[in-house]
XYZ file of C-alpha atoms in Angstrom:
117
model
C -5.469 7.736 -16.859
C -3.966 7.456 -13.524
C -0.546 8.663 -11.495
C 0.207 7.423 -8.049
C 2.989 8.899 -6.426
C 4.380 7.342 -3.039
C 5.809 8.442 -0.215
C 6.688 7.623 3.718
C 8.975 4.876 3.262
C 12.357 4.890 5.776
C 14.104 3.430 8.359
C 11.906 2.643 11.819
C 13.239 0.577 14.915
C 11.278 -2.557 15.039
C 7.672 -1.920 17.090
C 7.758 1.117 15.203
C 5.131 2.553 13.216
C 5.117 4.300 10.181
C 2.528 5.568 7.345
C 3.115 5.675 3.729
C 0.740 8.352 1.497
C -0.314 6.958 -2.093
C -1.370 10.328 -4.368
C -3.506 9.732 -7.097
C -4.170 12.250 -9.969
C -6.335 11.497 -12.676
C -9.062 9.291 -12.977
C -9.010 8.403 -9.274
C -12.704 7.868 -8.367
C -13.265 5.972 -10.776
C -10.358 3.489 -9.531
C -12.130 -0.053 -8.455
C -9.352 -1.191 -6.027
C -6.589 0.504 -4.467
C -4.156 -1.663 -2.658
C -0.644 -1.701 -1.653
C 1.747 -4.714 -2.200
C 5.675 -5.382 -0.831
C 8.412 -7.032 -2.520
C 11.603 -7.982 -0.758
C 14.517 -8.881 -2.193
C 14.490 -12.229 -4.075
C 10.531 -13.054 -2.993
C 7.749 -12.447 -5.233
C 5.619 -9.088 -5.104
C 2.172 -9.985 -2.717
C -0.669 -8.134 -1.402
C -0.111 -6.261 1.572
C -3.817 -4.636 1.832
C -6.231 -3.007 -0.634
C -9.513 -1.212 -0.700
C -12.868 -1.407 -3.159
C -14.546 1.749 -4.014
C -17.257 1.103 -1.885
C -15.089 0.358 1.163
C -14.509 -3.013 1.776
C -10.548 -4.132 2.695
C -9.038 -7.355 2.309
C -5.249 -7.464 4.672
C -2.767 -10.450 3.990
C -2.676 -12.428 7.114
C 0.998 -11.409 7.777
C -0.576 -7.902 8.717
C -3.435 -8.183 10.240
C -4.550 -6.220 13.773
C -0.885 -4.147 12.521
C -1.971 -2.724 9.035
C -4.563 -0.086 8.424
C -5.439 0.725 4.707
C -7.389 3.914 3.988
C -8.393 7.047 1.746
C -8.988 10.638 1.517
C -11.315 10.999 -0.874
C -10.831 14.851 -0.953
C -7.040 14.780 -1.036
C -6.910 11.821 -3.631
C -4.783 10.009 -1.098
C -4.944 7.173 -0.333
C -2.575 5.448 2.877
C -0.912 2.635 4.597
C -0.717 2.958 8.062
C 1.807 0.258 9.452
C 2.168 0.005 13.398
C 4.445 -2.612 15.574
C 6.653 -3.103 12.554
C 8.587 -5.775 12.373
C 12.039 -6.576 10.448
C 10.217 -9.202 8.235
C 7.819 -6.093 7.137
C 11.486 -4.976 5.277
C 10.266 -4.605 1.417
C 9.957 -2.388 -1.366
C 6.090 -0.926 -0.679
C 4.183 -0.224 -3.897
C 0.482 1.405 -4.676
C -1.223 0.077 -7.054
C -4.608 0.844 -8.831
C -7.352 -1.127 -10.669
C -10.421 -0.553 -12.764
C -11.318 -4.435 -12.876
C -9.780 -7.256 -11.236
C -7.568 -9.537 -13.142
C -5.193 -7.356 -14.303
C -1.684 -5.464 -13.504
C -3.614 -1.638 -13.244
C -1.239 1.042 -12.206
C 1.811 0.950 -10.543
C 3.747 3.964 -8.640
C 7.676 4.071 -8.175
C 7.405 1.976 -4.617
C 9.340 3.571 -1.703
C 11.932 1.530 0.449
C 10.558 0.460 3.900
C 13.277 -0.547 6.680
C 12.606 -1.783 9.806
C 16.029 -2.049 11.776
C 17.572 -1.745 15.333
């Protein structure tokens, strides 16, 4: 069993940065992939970044050289760190954990992400 809980999420001026903080309580290292996904309003929900147990990232093009997915293994956290934000980064941001690939995993609440002059 696993609990993510997010936080970070606001409003930033566009170049911005900002980090958002994923905790995880439960089974966390045992968690295959951790990733974080955005929704905006009327799109569909896609991969922002996520992380294997062992390390390796995968970022969604749209991110890329901006993004910066990563964990504490002793805090259970795990993070997004987002630099020169843009307004088309504007989305619902959601963590999400998997055992195996293929399926939904975990979900947490998602936190609002704003990025406005």
């Amino acid at each position: 069993q696993v609990q993510l809980v997010e936080s970070g999420g606001g409003l930033v001026q566009p170049g911005g940065s900002l980090r958002l903080s994923c905790a995880a309580s439960g089974s966390i290292f045992n968690i295959l992939i951790m990733g974080w996904y955005r929704q905006a309003p009327g799109k569909q929900r896609d991969l922002v970044a996520n992380m294997y147990s062992g390390g390796s990232t995968n970022y969604a093009d749209s991110v890329k050289g901006r993004f910066t997915i990563s964990r504490d293994n002793a805090k259970n956290m795990v993070y997004l760190q987002m630099n020169s934000l843009k307004p088309e980064d504007t989305a619902v941001y959601y963590c999400n954990a998997k055992q195996v690939p293929g399926i939904n995993g975990v979900w947490g609440q998602g936190t609002q992400v704003t990025v406005s002059s």
